[in-house]
Amino acid sequence: MRKNQVLSSALLLTAAIIWGFAFVAQEKLSDTIPPFTVNAIRSLIASAALIPVAAVTRHIKGKPLREENPADRKKLIKAGVICGVMLCVSVNLQQFGISLYPAGAPASAHSGFLTALYIIFVPLFALFLHKKPGLFVGIAVVLAVIGLYFLCLYDGFGALYTGDIVVLICAMAFAVQILCVDRYIGEVDGVKLSSLQFLVTGILSAILMLIFEKPDLSAILAGWAPLLYLSICSSGVGYTLQIIGQQYASNPSLASILMSMESVFAVIGGVIFLHAVPKPNEWIGCGIMLAAIIIAQLPQELLKHSVRKDS
């Protein structure tokens, strides 16, 4: 059991590193390729890349390929379209927000931590579904606001980047998208749903690309490396590592915390590859927001255990 937990932690942490460095790839592409074009290409490739993941997960779970009946297929398509539309909104807001940061700004650090706030928005938005968030979420919200101040508002509203606002809205959109996935994940195959939602995102982004952008083939070919990283590594490899890691995880809270470390690696990636070093107040903001992200994922049972222990 201990060996499985170590393997699970290693796989999930590797996935977090891959996802964190994806912000660097997005920042690099934002200089030369417009948002809809980026997401049309990466999403369509990601959709295809996830197809073999289904075979991997079937092997891990020891389940044979089963034929879907028409009702299951209809439910999968419905879920894929709904989740895909929300994913399209989320990823394009994110890419657009990253493209708005000025040269020299630590875009990866800001976008990484602001995007990760979806972890806090999910339980808050779940209130509309009559799901009451716990005390830890309330503490996390307070810390997130403090962290947001240090990260974005320490030098006044004039220091707030337009990209910060757009990426914060993107985090809210991701929260809604996650709630949509949560609605269907127990009823349809998770990998198929992921592949289908990427397909929908890719098609919608391609339509928006043709309407609002003028794709430059030379820029796309020049950006092949970060595009493939986003498509194959971030979506295909990262998703596979997540599935395998969670399969062997004995502690779901630890698994969630390890995956949320992508925000930390977004900062590290920005420093290593883009030489974008955050200011002291931004480091403080990142630290406080990381604490908020971790606290938001602590299980309520831990609080109940503490209360019983002290009483």
PDB file of C-alpha atoms in Angstrom:
ATOM      1  CA  MET A   1       0.000   0.000   0.000  1.00  0.00           C
ATOM      2  CA  ARG A   2       2.820   2.385   0.907  1.00  0.00           C
ATOM      3  CA  LYS A   3       4.537   1.643  -2.406  1.00  0.00           C
ATOM      4  CA  ASN A   4       1.339   2.412  -4.323  1.00  0.00           C
ATOM      5  CA  GLN A   5       0.933   5.740  -2.501  1.00  0.00           C
ATOM      6  CA  VAL A   6       4.514   6.755  -3.354  1.00  0.00           C
ATOM      7  CA  LEU A   7       3.928   5.807  -7.004  1.00  0.00           C
ATOM      8  CA  SER A   8       0.635   7.722  -7.027  1.00  0.00           C
ATOM      9  CA  SER A   9       2.235  10.842  -5.526  1.00  0.00           C
ATOM     10  CA  ALA A  10       5.111  10.711  -8.031  1.00  0.00           C
ATOM     11  CA  LEU A  11       2.744  10.406 -11.002  1.00  0.00           C
ATOM     12  CA  LEU A  12       0.432  13.177  -9.822  1.00  0.00           C
ATOM     13  CA  LEU A  13       3.327  15.505  -9.074  1.00  0.00           C
ATOM     14  CA  THR A  14       4.722  14.816 -12.551  1.00  0.00           C
ATOM     15  CA  ALA A  15       1.329  15.720 -14.005  1.00  0.00           C
ATOM     16  CA  ALA A  16       1.367  18.969 -11.994  1.00  0.00           C
ATOM     17  CA  ILE A  17       4.825  19.813 -13.380  1.00  0.00           C
ATOM     18  CA  ILE A  18       3.630  19.187 -16.945  1.00  0.00           C
ATOM     19  CA  TRP A  19       0.513  21.339 -16.432  1.00  0.00           C
ATOM     20  CA  GLY A  20       2.494  24.098 -14.720  1.00  0.00           C
ATOM     21  CA  PHE A  21       5.001  24.360 -17.552  1.00  0.00           C
ATOM     22  CA  ALA A  22       2.068  24.492 -19.980  1.00  0.00           C
ATOM     23  CA  PHE A  23       1.549  28.115 -18.904  1.00  0.00           C
ATOM     24  CA  VAL A  24       5.025  28.859 -20.274  1.00  0.00           C
ATOM     25  CA  ALA A  25       4.065  27.285 -23.606  1.00  0.00           C
ATOM     26  CA  GLN A  26       0.872  29.349 -23.675  1.00  0.00           C
ATOM     27  CA  GLU A  27       2.802  32.524 -22.938  1.00  0.00           C
ATOM     28  CA  LYS A  28       5.286  31.792 -25.732  1.00  0.00           C
ATOM     29  CA  LEU A  29       2.477  31.197 -28.231  1.00  0.00           C
ATOM     30  CA  SER A  30       0.576  34.332 -27.177  1.00  0.00           C
ATOM     31  CA  ASP A  31       3.185  36.519 -28.874  1.00  0.00           C
ATOM     32  CA  THR A  32       2.712  35.061 -32.354  1.00  0.00           C
ATOM     33  CA  ILE A  33      -0.522  33.034 -32.595  1.00  0.00           C
ATOM     34  CA  PRO A  34      -3.977  34.404 -31.643  1.00  0.00           C
ATOM     35  CA  PRO A  35      -6.041  32.611 -28.942  1.00  0.00           C
ATOM     36  CA  PHE A  36      -8.721  30.901 -31.040  1.00  0.00           C
ATOM     37  CA  THR A  37      -6.080  29.501 -33.407  1.00  0.00           C
ATOM     38  CA  VAL A  38      -4.028  28.127 -30.497  1.00  0.00           C
ATOM     39  CA  ASN A  39      -7.003  26.408 -28.901  1.00  0.00           C
ATOM     40  CA  ALA A  40      -8.414  25.087 -32.168  1.00  0.00           C
ATOM     41  CA  ILE A  41      -5.149  23.284 -32.922  1.00  0.00           C
ATOM     42  CA  ARG A  42      -4.312  22.090 -29.402  1.00  0.00           C
ATOM     43  CA  SER A  43      -7.844  20.889 -28.656  1.00  0.00           C
ATOM     44  CA  LEU A  44      -8.264  18.885 -31.855  1.00  0.00           C
ATOM     45  CA  ILE A  45      -4.872  17.226 -31.372  1.00  0.00           C
ATOM     46  CA  ALA A  46      -5.658  16.623 -27.685  1.00  0.00           C
ATOM     47  CA  SER A  47      -8.957  14.971 -28.588  1.00  0.00           C
ATOM     48  CA  ALA A  48      -7.143  12.501 -30.835  1.00  0.00           C
ATOM     49  CA  ALA A  49      -4.347  12.011 -28.285  1.00  0.00           C
ATOM     50  CA  LEU A  50      -6.828  10.949 -25.601  1.00  0.00           C
ATOM     51  CA  ILE A  51      -8.223   8.093 -27.686  1.00  0.00           C
ATOM     52  CA  PRO A  52      -5.376   5.680 -26.786  1.00  0.00           C
ATOM     53  CA  VAL A  53      -5.721   6.800 -23.158  1.00  0.00           C
ATOM     54  CA  ALA A  54      -9.057   4.975 -23.105  1.00  0.00           C
ATOM     55  CA  ALA A  55      -7.240   1.714 -23.834  1.00  0.00           C
ATOM     56  CA  VAL A  56      -4.745   2.436 -21.043  1.00  0.00           C
ATOM     57  CA  THR A  57      -7.465   3.095 -18.486  1.00  0.00           C
ATOM     58  CA  ARG A  58      -9.382  -0.047 -19.514  1.00  0.00           C
ATOM     59  CA  HIS A  59      -6.210  -2.065 -18.971  1.00  0.00           C
ATOM     60  CA  ILE A  60      -5.602  -0.473 -15.542  1.00  0.00           C
ATOM     61  CA  LYS A  61      -9.159  -1.065 -14.419  1.00  0.00           C
ATOM     62  CA  GLY A  62      -9.236  -4.539 -15.947  1.00  0.00           C
ATOM     63  CA  LYS A  63     -12.400  -3.760 -17.878  1.00  0.00           C
ATOM     64  CA  PRO A  64     -13.054  -4.984 -21.417  1.00  0.00           C
ATOM     65  CA  LEU A  65     -14.302  -2.623 -24.095  1.00  0.00           C
ATOM     66  CA  ARG A  66     -18.065  -2.631 -23.942  1.00  0.00           C
ATOM     67  CA  GLU A  67     -20.507  -1.475 -26.534  1.00  0.00           C
ATOM     68  CA  GLU A  68     -22.626   1.512 -25.564  1.00  0.00           C
ATOM     69  CA  ASN A  69     -26.360   1.394 -26.014  1.00  0.00           C
ATOM     70  CA  PRO A  70     -28.071   4.317 -27.807  1.00  0.00           C
ATOM     71  CA  ALA A  71     -29.170   5.916 -24.525  1.00  0.00           C
ATOM     72  CA  ASP A  72     -25.613   5.913 -23.141  1.00  0.00           C
ATOM     73  CA  ARG A  73     -24.256   7.271 -26.405  1.00  0.00           C
ATOM     74  CA  LYS A  74     -26.826  10.062 -26.412  1.00  0.00           C
ATOM     75  CA  LYS A  75     -25.959  10.971 -22.823  1.00  0.00           C
ATOM     76  CA  LEU A  76     -22.232  11.004 -23.658  1.00  0.00           C
ATOM     77  CA  ILE A  77     -22.791  13.305 -26.632  1.00  0.00           C
ATOM     78  CA  LYS A  78     -24.966  15.650 -24.558  1.00  0.00           C
ATOM     79  CA  ALA A  79     -22.371  15.767 -21.782  1.00  0.00           C
ATOM     80  CA  GLY A  80     -19.545  16.293 -24.287  1.00  0.00           C
ATOM     81  CA  VAL A  81     -21.306  19.221 -25.940  1.00  0.00           C
ATOM     82  CA  ILE A  82     -22.220  20.958 -22.662  1.00  0.00           C
ATOM     83  CA  CYS A  83     -18.792  20.448 -21.105  1.00  0.00           C
ATOM     84  CA  GLY A  84     -17.073  21.258 -24.399  1.00  0.00           C
ATOM     85  CA  VAL A  85     -18.842  24.604 -24.742  1.00  0.00           C
ATOM     86  CA  MET A  86     -17.784  25.593 -21.227  1.00  0.00           C
ATOM     87  CA  LEU A  87     -14.235  24.345 -21.834  1.00  0.00           C
ATOM     88  CA  CYS A  88     -14.114  26.417 -25.026  1.00  0.00           C
ATOM     89  CA  VAL A  89     -15.106  29.536 -23.073  1.00  0.00           C
ATOM     90  CA  SER A  90     -12.585  28.768 -20.312  1.00  0.00           C
ATOM     91  CA  VAL A  91      -9.478  27.992 -22.369  1.00  0.00           C
ATOM     92  CA  ASN A  92     -10.017  30.873 -24.770  1.00  0.00           C
ATOM     93  CA  LEU A  93     -10.473  33.338 -21.914  1.00  0.00           C
ATOM     94  CA  GLN A  94      -7.273  31.965 -20.406  1.00  0.00           C
ATOM     95  CA  GLN A  95      -5.254  32.242 -23.624  1.00  0.00           C
ATOM     96  CA  PHE A  96      -6.672  35.690 -24.366  1.00  0.00           C
ATOM     97  CA  GLY A  97      -5.843  36.839 -20.829  1.00  0.00           C
ATOM     98  CA  ILE A  98      -2.262  35.569 -21.104  1.00  0.00           C
ATOM     99  CA  SER A  99      -1.839  37.425 -24.396  1.00  0.00           C
ATOM    100  CA  LEU A 100      -2.810  40.712 -22.683  1.00  0.00           C
ATOM    101  CA  TYR A 101       0.116  40.747 -20.239  1.00  0.00           C
ATOM    102  CA  PRO A 102       2.826  43.241 -21.247  1.00  0.00           C
ATOM    103  CA  ALA A 103       6.332  42.110 -22.106  1.00  0.00           C
ATOM    104  CA  GLY A 104       8.385  41.423 -19.000  1.00  0.00           C
ATOM    105  CA  ALA A 105       5.400  40.757 -16.749  1.00  0.00           C
ATOM    106  CA  PRO A 106       5.407  37.397 -14.903  1.00  0.00           C
ATOM    107  CA  ALA A 107       2.381  36.215 -16.888  1.00  0.00           C
ATOM    108  CA  SER A 108       2.927  32.539 -16.056  1.00  0.00           C
ATOM    109  CA  ALA A 109       2.959  33.241 -12.310  1.00  0.00           C
ATOM    110  CA  HIS A 110      -0.136  35.445 -12.388  1.00  0.00           C
ATOM    111  CA  SER A 111      -2.136  33.254 -14.758  1.00  0.00           C
ATOM    112  CA  GLY A 112      -1.103  30.040 -13.003  1.00  0.00           C
ATOM    113  CA  PHE A 113      -2.288  31.112  -9.565  1.00  0.00           C
ATOM    114  CA  LEU A 114      -5.344  33.041 -10.754  1.00  0.00           C
ATOM    115  CA  THR A 115      -6.506  30.068 -12.825  1.00  0.00           C
ATOM    116  CA  ALA A 116      -6.015  27.762  -9.823  1.00  0.00           C
ATOM    117  CA  LEU A 117      -8.631  29.782  -7.944  1.00  0.00           C
ATOM    118  CA  TYR A 118     -11.229  27.611  -9.704  1.00  0.00           C
ATOM    119  CA  ILE A 119     -10.614  25.253  -6.779  1.00  0.00           C
ATOM    120  CA  ILE A 120     -12.213  27.863  -4.517  1.00  0.00           C
ATOM    121  CA  PHE A 121     -14.880  28.992  -6.977  1.00  0.00           C
ATOM    122  CA  VAL A 122     -16.181  25.431  -7.459  1.00  0.00           C
ATOM    123  CA  PRO A 123     -17.562  25.039  -3.897  1.00  0.00           C
ATOM    124  CA  LEU A 124     -18.765  28.659  -3.899  1.00  0.00           C
ATOM    125  CA  PHE A 125     -20.711  28.185  -7.129  1.00  0.00           C
ATOM    126  CA  ALA A 126     -21.991  24.858  -5.783  1.00  0.00           C
ATOM    127  CA  LEU A 127     -24.076  26.962  -3.396  1.00  0.00           C
ATOM    128  CA  PHE A 128     -26.461  27.475  -6.312  1.00  0.00           C
ATOM    129  CA  LEU A 129     -26.863  23.692  -6.337  1.00  0.00           C
ATOM    130  CA  HIS A 130     -27.678  23.802  -2.616  1.00  0.00           C
ATOM    131  CA  LYS A 131     -24.310  22.331  -1.637  1.00  0.00           C
ATOM    132  CA  LYS A 132     -23.028  24.177   1.420  1.00  0.00           C
ATOM    133  CA  PRO A 133     -19.239  24.781   1.445  1.00  0.00           C
ATOM    134  CA  GLY A 134     -17.357  23.955   4.628  1.00  0.00           C
ATOM    135  CA  LEU A 135     -15.391  26.160   6.997  1.00  0.00           C
ATOM    136  CA  PHE A 136     -12.121  25.435   5.187  1.00  0.00           C
ATOM    137  CA  VAL A 137     -13.534  26.961   2.002  1.00  0.00           C
ATOM    138  CA  GLY A 138     -14.489  30.111   3.911  1.00  0.00           C
ATOM    139  CA  ILE A 139     -10.944  30.397   5.280  1.00  0.00           C
ATOM    140  CA  ALA A 140      -9.562  29.786   1.779  1.00  0.00           C
ATOM    141  CA  VAL A 141     -11.683  32.594   0.314  1.00  0.00           C
ATOM    142  CA  VAL A 142     -10.328  35.079   2.863  1.00  0.00           C
ATOM    143  CA  LEU A 143      -6.750  33.979   2.181  1.00  0.00           C
ATOM    144  CA  ALA A 144      -7.343  34.111  -1.586  1.00  0.00           C
ATOM    145  CA  VAL A 145      -8.507  37.728  -1.360  1.00  0.00           C
ATOM    146  CA  ILE A 146      -5.409  38.630   0.680  1.00  0.00           C
ATOM    147  CA  GLY A 147      -3.186  36.765  -1.779  1.00  0.00           C
ATOM    148  CA  LEU A 148      -4.905  38.476  -4.700  1.00  0.00           C
ATOM    149  CA  TYR A 149      -4.106  41.841  -3.121  1.00  0.00           C
ATOM    150  CA  PHE A 150      -0.391  41.052  -2.820  1.00  0.00           C
ATOM    151  CA  LEU A 151      -0.230  39.464  -6.270  1.00  0.00           C
ATOM    152  CA  CYS A 152      -2.179  42.064  -8.256  1.00  0.00           C
ATOM    153  CA  LEU A 153      -3.079  45.138  -6.183  1.00  0.00           C
ATOM    154  CA  TYR A 154      -0.089  45.752  -3.890  1.00  0.00           C
ATOM    155  CA  ASP A 155       0.935  48.874  -5.842  1.00  0.00           C
ATOM    156  CA  GLY A 156      -2.661  50.042  -6.333  1.00  0.00           C
ATOM    157  CA  PHE A 157      -5.280  49.437  -8.995  1.00  0.00           C
ATOM    158  CA  GLY A 158      -2.937  50.970 -11.551  1.00  0.00           C
ATOM    159  CA  ALA A 159      -0.696  47.911 -11.187  1.00  0.00           C
ATOM    160  CA  LEU A 160      -3.569  45.536 -12.037  1.00  0.00           C
ATOM    161  CA  TYR A 161      -3.008  43.950 -15.437  1.00  0.00           C
ATOM    162  CA  THR A 162      -5.935  43.595 -17.811  1.00  0.00           C
ATOM    163  CA  GLY A 163      -4.798  39.985 -18.179  1.00  0.00           C
ATOM    164  CA  ASP A 164      -5.370  39.477 -14.431  1.00  0.00           C
ATOM    165  CA  ILE A 165      -9.044  40.397 -14.792  1.00  0.00           C
ATOM    166  CA  VAL A 166      -9.575  38.165 -17.821  1.00  0.00           C
ATOM    167  CA  VAL A 167      -7.789  35.173 -16.247  1.00  0.00           C
ATOM    168  CA  LEU A 168      -9.788  35.615 -13.036  1.00  0.00           C
ATOM    169  CA  ILE A 169     -12.992  35.426 -15.114  1.00  0.00           C
ATOM    170  CA  CYS A 170     -11.446  32.371 -16.794  1.00  0.00           C
ATOM    171  CA  ALA A 171     -11.095  30.721 -13.351  1.00  0.00           C
ATOM    172  CA  MET A 172     -14.807  31.287 -12.771  1.00  0.00           C
ATOM    173  CA  ALA A 173     -15.590  29.747 -16.165  1.00  0.00           C
ATOM    174  CA  PHE A 174     -13.405  26.737 -15.323  1.00  0.00           C
ATOM    175  CA  ALA A 175     -15.352  26.317 -12.079  1.00  0.00           C
ATOM    176  CA  VAL A 176     -18.620  26.128 -14.025  1.00  0.00           C
ATOM    177  CA  GLN A 177     -17.034  23.709 -16.490  1.00  0.00           C
ATOM    178  CA  ILE A 178     -15.874  21.471 -13.646  1.00  0.00           C
ATOM    179  CA  LEU A 179     -19.369  21.462 -12.141  1.00  0.00           C
ATOM    180  CA  CYS A 180     -20.708  20.428 -15.553  1.00  0.00           C
ATOM    181  CA  VAL A 181     -18.202  17.560 -15.725  1.00  0.00           C
ATOM    182  CA  ASP A 182     -19.094  16.590 -12.148  1.00  0.00           C
ATOM    183  CA  ARG A 183     -22.736  16.368 -13.194  1.00  0.00           C
ATOM    184  CA  TYR A 184     -22.006  13.677 -15.803  1.00  0.00           C
ATOM    185  CA  ILE A 185     -18.764  11.980 -14.749  1.00  0.00           C
ATOM    186  CA  GLY A 186     -20.516   9.187 -12.823  1.00  0.00           C
ATOM    187  CA  GLU A 187     -22.800   8.426 -15.757  1.00  0.00           C
ATOM    188  CA  VAL A 188     -20.404   8.374 -18.740  1.00  0.00           C
ATOM    189  CA  ASP A 189     -16.837   7.214 -19.413  1.00  0.00           C
ATOM    190  CA  GLY A 190     -14.441   9.906 -18.160  1.00  0.00           C
ATOM    191  CA  VAL A 191     -11.825   9.570 -20.902  1.00  0.00           C
ATOM    192  CA  LYS A 192     -14.413   9.548 -23.672  1.00  0.00           C
ATOM    193  CA  LEU A 193     -16.029  12.617 -22.150  1.00  0.00           C
ATOM    194  CA  SER A 194     -12.681  14.392 -22.024  1.00  0.00           C
ATOM    195  CA  SER A 195     -11.877  13.507 -25.632  1.00  0.00           C
ATOM    196  CA  LEU A 196     -15.316  14.606 -26.798  1.00  0.00           C
ATOM    197  CA  GLN A 197     -15.208  17.917 -24.927  1.00  0.00           C
ATOM    198  CA  PHE A 198     -11.808  18.669 -26.483  1.00  0.00           C
ATOM    199  CA  LEU A 199     -13.295  17.863 -29.897  1.00  0.00           C
ATOM    200  CA  VAL A 200     -16.187  20.289 -29.291  1.00  0.00           C
ATOM    201  CA  THR A 201     -13.748  22.927 -28.014  1.00  0.00           C
ATOM    202  CA  GLY A 202     -11.556  22.470 -31.073  1.00  0.00           C
ATOM    203  CA  ILE A 203     -14.438  22.763 -33.539  1.00  0.00           C
ATOM    204  CA  LEU A 204     -15.911  25.847 -31.842  1.00  0.00           C
ATOM    205  CA  SER A 205     -12.481  27.491 -31.576  1.00  0.00           C
ATOM    206  CA  ALA A 206     -11.845  26.763 -35.259  1.00  0.00           C
ATOM    207  CA  ILE A 207     -15.127  28.451 -36.212  1.00  0.00           C
ATOM    208  CA  LEU A 208     -14.274  31.480 -34.075  1.00  0.00           C
ATOM    209  CA  MET A 209     -10.769  31.477 -35.564  1.00  0.00           C
ATOM    210  CA  LEU A 210     -12.135  31.682 -39.103  1.00  0.00           C
ATOM    211  CA  ILE A 211     -14.510  34.500 -38.128  1.00  0.00           C
ATOM    212  CA  PHE A 212     -12.256  36.709 -35.997  1.00  0.00           C
ATOM    213  CA  GLU A 213      -8.660  35.770 -36.812  1.00  0.00           C
ATOM    214  CA  LYS A 214      -6.355  35.317 -39.755  1.00  0.00           C
ATOM    215  CA  PRO A 215      -4.272  32.206 -39.090  1.00  0.00           C
ATOM    216  CA  ASP A 216      -0.632  32.559 -40.140  1.00  0.00           C
ATOM    217  CA  LEU A 217       0.714  29.193 -41.275  1.00  0.00           C
ATOM    218  CA  SER A 218       4.328  30.278 -40.858  1.00  0.00           C
ATOM    219  CA  ALA A 219       3.671  31.338 -37.234  1.00  0.00           C
ATOM    220  CA  ILE A 220       1.884  28.038 -36.558  1.00  0.00           C
ATOM    221  CA  LEU A 221       4.780  26.019 -37.986  1.00  0.00           C
ATOM    222  CA  ALA A 222       7.264  28.110 -35.997  1.00  0.00           C
ATOM    223  CA  GLY A 223       5.298  27.396 -32.812  1.00  0.00           C
ATOM    224  CA  TRP A 224       5.033  23.640 -33.380  1.00  0.00           C
ATOM    225  CA  ALA A 225       6.959  22.735 -30.214  1.00  0.00           C
ATOM    226  CA  PRO A 226       4.785  24.578 -27.642  1.00  0.00           C
ATOM    227  CA  LEU A 227       1.655  23.572 -29.574  1.00  0.00           C
ATOM    228  CA  LEU A 228       2.552  19.891 -29.391  1.00  0.00           C
ATOM    229  CA  TYR A 229       3.519  20.274 -25.736  1.00  0.00           C
ATOM    230  CA  LEU A 230       0.080  21.694 -24.937  1.00  0.00           C
ATOM    231  CA  SER A 231      -1.692  19.062 -27.022  1.00  0.00           C
ATOM    232  CA  ILE A 232       0.235  15.867 -26.329  1.00  0.00           C
ATOM    233  CA  CYS A 233       1.997  16.457 -23.007  1.00  0.00           C
ATOM    234  CA  SER A 234      -0.445  18.693 -21.135  1.00  0.00           C
ATOM    235  CA  SER A 235      -3.615  16.949 -22.299  1.00  0.00           C
ATOM    236  CA  GLY A 236      -2.611  13.427 -23.325  1.00  0.00           C
ATOM    237  CA  VAL A 237       0.282  12.564 -20.995  1.00  0.00           C
ATOM    238  CA  GLY A 238      -0.894  14.746 -18.103  1.00  0.00           C
ATOM    239  CA  TYR A 239      -4.407  13.322 -18.190  1.00  0.00           C
ATOM    240  CA  THR A 240      -3.089   9.756 -18.350  1.00  0.00           C
ATOM    241  CA  LEU A 241      -0.790  10.321 -15.365  1.00  0.00           C
ATOM    242  CA  GLN A 242      -3.724  11.817 -13.459  1.00  0.00           C
ATOM    243  CA  ILE A 243      -5.919   8.780 -14.128  1.00  0.00           C
ATOM    244  CA  ILE A 244      -3.203   6.276 -13.195  1.00  0.00           C
ATOM    245  CA  GLY A 245      -2.124   8.307 -10.164  1.00  0.00           C
ATOM    246  CA  GLN A 246      -5.652   8.650  -8.817  1.00  0.00           C
ATOM    247  CA  GLN A 247      -6.212   4.935  -9.408  1.00  0.00           C
ATOM    248  CA  TYR A 248      -3.474   4.137  -6.869  1.00  0.00           C
ATOM    249  CA  ALA A 249      -4.092   7.076  -4.528  1.00  0.00           C
ATOM    250  CA  SER A 250      -5.281   6.115  -1.050  1.00  0.00           C
ATOM    251  CA  ASN A 251      -5.790   9.759  -0.008  1.00  0.00           C
ATOM    252  CA  PRO A 252      -8.010  11.812  -2.389  1.00  0.00           C
ATOM    253  CA  SER A 253      -7.193  15.085  -0.584  1.00  0.00           C
ATOM    254  CA  LEU A 254      -3.456  14.529  -1.019  1.00  0.00           C
ATOM    255  CA  ALA A 255      -4.047  13.744  -4.692  1.00  0.00           C
ATOM    256  CA  SER A 256      -5.940  17.031  -5.181  1.00  0.00           C
ATOM    257  CA  ILE A 257      -3.262  19.026  -3.383  1.00  0.00           C
ATOM    258  CA  LEU A 258      -0.487  17.460  -5.472  1.00  0.00           C
ATOM    259  CA  MET A 259      -2.333  18.294  -8.708  1.00  0.00           C
ATOM    260  CA  SER A 260      -2.932  21.894  -7.568  1.00  0.00           C
ATOM    261  CA  MET A 261       0.852  22.325  -7.382  1.00  0.00           C
ATOM    262  CA  GLU A 262       0.693  23.153 -11.091  1.00  0.00           C
ATOM    263  CA  SER A 263       0.366  26.798 -10.033  1.00  0.00           C
ATOM    264  CA  VAL A 264       3.752  26.593  -8.288  1.00  0.00           C
ATOM    265  CA  PHE A 265       5.399  25.051 -11.332  1.00  0.00           C
ATOM    266  CA  ALA A 266       3.858  27.769 -13.507  1.00  0.00           C
ATOM    267  CA  VAL A 267       5.944  30.253 -11.506  1.00  0.00           C
ATOM    268  CA  ILE A 268       9.049  28.043 -11.633  1.00  0.00           C
ATOM    269  CA  GLY A 269       8.634  27.541 -15.375  1.00  0.00           C
ATOM    270  CA  GLY A 270       8.306  31.290 -15.934  1.00  0.00           C
ATOM    271  CA  VAL A 271      11.514  31.936 -13.997  1.00  0.00           C
ATOM    272  CA  ILE A 272      13.506  29.170 -15.738  1.00  0.00           C
ATOM    273  CA  PHE A 273      12.339  29.508 -19.338  1.00  0.00           C
ATOM    274  CA  LEU A 274      11.166  33.122 -19.596  1.00  0.00           C
ATOM    275  CA  HIS A 275      13.359  34.776 -16.942  1.00  0.00           C
ATOM    276  CA  ALA A 276      10.216  36.405 -15.544  1.00  0.00           C
ATOM    277  CA  VAL A 277      11.027  36.760 -11.849  1.00  0.00           C
ATOM    278  CA  PRO A 278       8.084  37.906  -9.677  1.00  0.00           C
ATOM    279  CA  LYS A 279       8.490  40.885  -7.349  1.00  0.00           C
ATOM    280  CA  PRO A 280       8.680  40.287  -3.565  1.00  0.00           C
ATOM    281  CA  ASN A 281       5.004  41.171  -3.084  1.00  0.00           C
ATOM    282  CA  GLU A 282       4.077  38.774  -5.922  1.00  0.00           C
ATOM    283  CA  TRP A 283       6.006  35.958  -4.211  1.00  0.00           C
ATOM    284  CA  ILE A 284       4.067  36.708  -1.018  1.00  0.00           C
ATOM    285  CA  GLY A 285       0.789  36.730  -2.943  1.00  0.00           C
ATOM    286  CA  CYS A 286       1.643  33.409  -4.602  1.00  0.00           C
ATOM    287  CA  GLY A 287       2.455  31.871  -1.224  1.00  0.00           C
ATOM    288  CA  ILE A 288      -0.789  33.037   0.382  1.00  0.00           C
ATOM    289  CA  MET A 289      -2.848  31.895  -2.600  1.00  0.00           C
ATOM    290  CA  LEU A 290      -1.120  28.501  -2.544  1.00  0.00           C
ATOM    291  CA  ALA A 291      -2.126  28.177   1.114  1.00  0.00           C
ATOM    292  CA  ALA A 292      -5.711  29.092   0.162  1.00  0.00           C
ATOM    293  CA  ILE A 293      -5.736  26.488  -2.623  1.00  0.00           C
ATOM    294  CA  ILE A 294      -4.473  23.754  -0.289  1.00  0.00           C
ATOM    295  CA  ILE A 295      -6.820  24.665   2.573  1.00  0.00           C
ATOM    296  CA  ALA A 296      -9.835  24.681   0.228  1.00  0.00           C
ATOM    297  CA  GLN A 297      -9.171  21.010  -0.532  1.00  0.00           C
ATOM    298  CA  LEU A 298      -8.890  19.811   3.052  1.00  0.00           C
ATOM    299  CA  PRO A 299     -11.713  17.404   3.893  1.00  0.00           C
ATOM    300  CA  GLN A 300     -14.367  18.403   6.428  1.00  0.00           C
ATOM    301  CA  GLU A 301     -13.689  15.129   8.231  1.00  0.00           C
ATOM    302  CA  LEU A 302     -10.349  16.588   9.329  1.00  0.00           C
ATOM    303  CA  LEU A 303     -12.140  19.479  11.009  1.00  0.00           C
ATOM    304  CA  LYS A 304     -14.648  17.131  12.651  1.00  0.00           C
ATOM    305  CA  HIS A 305     -11.821  14.944  13.911  1.00  0.00           C
ATOM    306  CA  SER A 306     -10.078  17.979  15.412  1.00  0.00           C
ATOM    307  CA  VAL A 307     -13.254  19.058  17.161  1.00  0.00           C
ATOM    308  CA  ARG A 308     -13.800  15.580  18.612  1.00  0.00           C
ATOM    309  CA  LYS A 309     -10.163  15.377  19.644  1.00  0.00           C
ATOM    310  CA  ASP A 310     -10.262  18.700  21.506  1.00  0.00           C
ATOM    311  CA  SER A 311     -13.612  18.028  23.200  1.00  0.00           C
TER     312      SER A 311
END
